[in-house]
Short mmCIF file of C-alpha atoms in Angstrom, two decimals:
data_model
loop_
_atom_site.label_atom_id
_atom_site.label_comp_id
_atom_site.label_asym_id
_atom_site.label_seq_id
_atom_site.Cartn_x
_atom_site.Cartn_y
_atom_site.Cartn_z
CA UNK G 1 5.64 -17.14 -1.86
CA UNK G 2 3.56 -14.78 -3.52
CA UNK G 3 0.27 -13.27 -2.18
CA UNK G 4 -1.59 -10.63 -3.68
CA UNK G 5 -4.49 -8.14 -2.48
CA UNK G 6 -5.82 -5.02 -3.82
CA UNK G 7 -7.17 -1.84 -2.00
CA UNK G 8 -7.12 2.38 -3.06
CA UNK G 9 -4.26 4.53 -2.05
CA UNK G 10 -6.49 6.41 0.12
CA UNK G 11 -6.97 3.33 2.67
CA UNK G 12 -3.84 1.55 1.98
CA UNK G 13 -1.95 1.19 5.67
CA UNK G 14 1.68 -0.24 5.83
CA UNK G 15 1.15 -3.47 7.99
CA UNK G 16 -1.21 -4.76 5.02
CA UNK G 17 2.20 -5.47 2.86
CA UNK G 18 4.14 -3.95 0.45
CA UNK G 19 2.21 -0.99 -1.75
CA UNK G 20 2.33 -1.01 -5.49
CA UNK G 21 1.04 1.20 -8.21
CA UNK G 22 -0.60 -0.20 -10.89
CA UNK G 23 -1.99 2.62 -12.36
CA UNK G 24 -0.90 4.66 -15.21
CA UNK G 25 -0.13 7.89 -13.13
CA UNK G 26 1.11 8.83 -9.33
CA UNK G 27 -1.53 9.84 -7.00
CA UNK G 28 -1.48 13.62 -7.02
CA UNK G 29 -1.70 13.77 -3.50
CA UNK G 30 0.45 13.80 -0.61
CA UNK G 31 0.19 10.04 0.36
CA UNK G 32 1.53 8.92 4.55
CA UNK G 33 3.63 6.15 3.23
CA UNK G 34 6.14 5.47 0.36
CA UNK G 35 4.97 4.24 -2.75
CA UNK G 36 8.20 2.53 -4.24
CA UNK G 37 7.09 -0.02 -6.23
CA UNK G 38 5.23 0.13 -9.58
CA UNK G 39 4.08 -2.29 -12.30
CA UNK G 40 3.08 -0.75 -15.20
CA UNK G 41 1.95 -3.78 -16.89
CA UNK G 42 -1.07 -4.05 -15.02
CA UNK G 43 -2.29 -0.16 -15.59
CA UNK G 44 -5.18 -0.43 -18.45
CA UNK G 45 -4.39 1.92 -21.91
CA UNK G 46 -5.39 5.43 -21.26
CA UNK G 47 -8.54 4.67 -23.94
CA UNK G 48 -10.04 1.63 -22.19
CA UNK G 49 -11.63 4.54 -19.91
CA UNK G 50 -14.04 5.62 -22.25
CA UNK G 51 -14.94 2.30 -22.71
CA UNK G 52 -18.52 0.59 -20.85
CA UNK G 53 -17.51 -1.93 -18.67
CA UNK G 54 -17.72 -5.22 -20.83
CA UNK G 55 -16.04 -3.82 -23.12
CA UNK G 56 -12.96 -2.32 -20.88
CA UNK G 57 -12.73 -5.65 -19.34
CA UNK G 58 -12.30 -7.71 -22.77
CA UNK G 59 -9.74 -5.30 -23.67
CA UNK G 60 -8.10 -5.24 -19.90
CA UNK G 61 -8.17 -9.08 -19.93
CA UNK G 62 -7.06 -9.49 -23.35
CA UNK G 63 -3.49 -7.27 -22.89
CA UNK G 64 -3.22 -9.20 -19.57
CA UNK G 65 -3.73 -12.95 -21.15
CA UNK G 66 -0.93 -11.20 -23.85
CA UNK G 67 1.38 -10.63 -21.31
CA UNK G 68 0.69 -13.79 -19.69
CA UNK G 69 0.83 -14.58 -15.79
CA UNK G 70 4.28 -15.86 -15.75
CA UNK G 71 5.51 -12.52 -16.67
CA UNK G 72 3.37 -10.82 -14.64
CA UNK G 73 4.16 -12.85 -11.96
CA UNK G 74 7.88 -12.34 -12.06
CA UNK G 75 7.91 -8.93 -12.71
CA UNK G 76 5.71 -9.37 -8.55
CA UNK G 77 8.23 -12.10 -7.31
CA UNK G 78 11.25 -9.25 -8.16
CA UNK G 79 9.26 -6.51 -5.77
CA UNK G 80 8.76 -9.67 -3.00
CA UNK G 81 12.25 -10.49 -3.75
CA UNK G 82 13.38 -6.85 -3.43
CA UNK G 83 11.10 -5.96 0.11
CA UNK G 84 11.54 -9.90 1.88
CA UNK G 85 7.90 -9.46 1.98
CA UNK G 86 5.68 -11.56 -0.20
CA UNK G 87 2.37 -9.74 0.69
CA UNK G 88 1.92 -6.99 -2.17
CA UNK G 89 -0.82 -4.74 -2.03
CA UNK G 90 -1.82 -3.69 -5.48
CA UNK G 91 -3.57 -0.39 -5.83
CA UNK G 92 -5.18 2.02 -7.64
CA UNK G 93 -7.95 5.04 -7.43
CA UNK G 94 -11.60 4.12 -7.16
CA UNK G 95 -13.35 3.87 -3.82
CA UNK G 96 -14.86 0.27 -3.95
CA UNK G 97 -17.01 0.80 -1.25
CA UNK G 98 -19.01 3.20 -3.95
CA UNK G 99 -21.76 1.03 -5.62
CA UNK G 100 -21.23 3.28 -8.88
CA UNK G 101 -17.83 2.60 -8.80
CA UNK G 102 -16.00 -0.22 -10.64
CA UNK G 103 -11.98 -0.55 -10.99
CA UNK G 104 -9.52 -2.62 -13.05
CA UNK G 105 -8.11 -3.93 -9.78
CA UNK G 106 -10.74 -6.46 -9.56
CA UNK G 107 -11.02 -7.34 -12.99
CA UNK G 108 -7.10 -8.03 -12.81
CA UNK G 109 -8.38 -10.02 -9.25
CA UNK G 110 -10.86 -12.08 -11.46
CA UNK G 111 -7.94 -12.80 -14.63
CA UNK G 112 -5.07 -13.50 -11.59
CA UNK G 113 -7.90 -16.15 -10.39
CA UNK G 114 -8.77 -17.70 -13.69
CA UNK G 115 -5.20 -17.82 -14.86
CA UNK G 116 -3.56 -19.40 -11.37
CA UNK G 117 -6.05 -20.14 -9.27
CA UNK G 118 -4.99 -17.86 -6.64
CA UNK G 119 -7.57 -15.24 -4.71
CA UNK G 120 -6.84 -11.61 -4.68
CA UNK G 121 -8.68 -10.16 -1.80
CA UNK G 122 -9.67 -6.82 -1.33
CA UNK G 123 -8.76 -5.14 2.03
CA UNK G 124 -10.93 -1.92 1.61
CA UNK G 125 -14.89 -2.23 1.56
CA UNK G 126 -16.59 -3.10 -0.43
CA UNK G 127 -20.22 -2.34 -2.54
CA UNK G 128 -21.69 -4.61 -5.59
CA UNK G 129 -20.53 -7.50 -6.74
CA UNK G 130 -17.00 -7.73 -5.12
CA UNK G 131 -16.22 -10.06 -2.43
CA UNK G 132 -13.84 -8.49 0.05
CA UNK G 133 -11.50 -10.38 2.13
CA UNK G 134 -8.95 -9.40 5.16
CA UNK G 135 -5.83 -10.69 5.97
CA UNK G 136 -6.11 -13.64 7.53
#
């Protein structure tokens, strides 16, 4: 079993599953649990950044639909596999809850949901057009 959610580092909290980086970088900053896992895969290219928004997320989407979800997923099954844990919490910088803030995160939630079929909820809050969700 496999389930998937997304949140920041900054509001990550251990009883929501197992933390994973997905970003190109380590936070800089001291963080109150251990951040073990990483998959690089799912960080965007350093230039997507400069990018607007449509055009980060064809790029995003289009490296993600090249490295396909069966990959993806095994590369998530080994971390599950690794913790005896199967919720992963995948997470990055941006603080959702700011309306001028957008985040590859969610537009990997959006692929992960096209591709399989399965929801990634987010578990911090939430401003625009994301839907968050909780645990149960």
């Amino acid at each position: 079993m496999l389930t998937l959610f997304t949140n920041r580092y900054q509001a990550f909290q251990p009883p929501q599953g197992v933390p994973v980086r997905i970003t190109l970088g380590a936070p800089r900053f001291k963080l109150p649990y251990p951040l073990q896992h990483a998959v690089r895969e799912l960080a965007p290219r350093r230039e997507y950044f400069t990018k607007p928004l449509p055009e980060f997320t064809a790029a995003y989407r289009a490296d993600l639909d090249q490295i396909g979800p069966a990959r993806i997923a095994e590369r998530l099954r080994a971390i599950v596999n690794t913790e005896h844990e199967h919720r992963l919490v995948l997470l990055c910088f941006e603080d959702l809850a700011d309306p001028a803030q957008w985040c590859h995160r969610r537009v990997f939630a959006a692929w992960w949901k096209d591709v399989t079929g399965d929801e990634v909820r987010e578990l911090g809050p939430l401003a625009g057009p994301y839907e968050q969700g909780t645990l149960l």
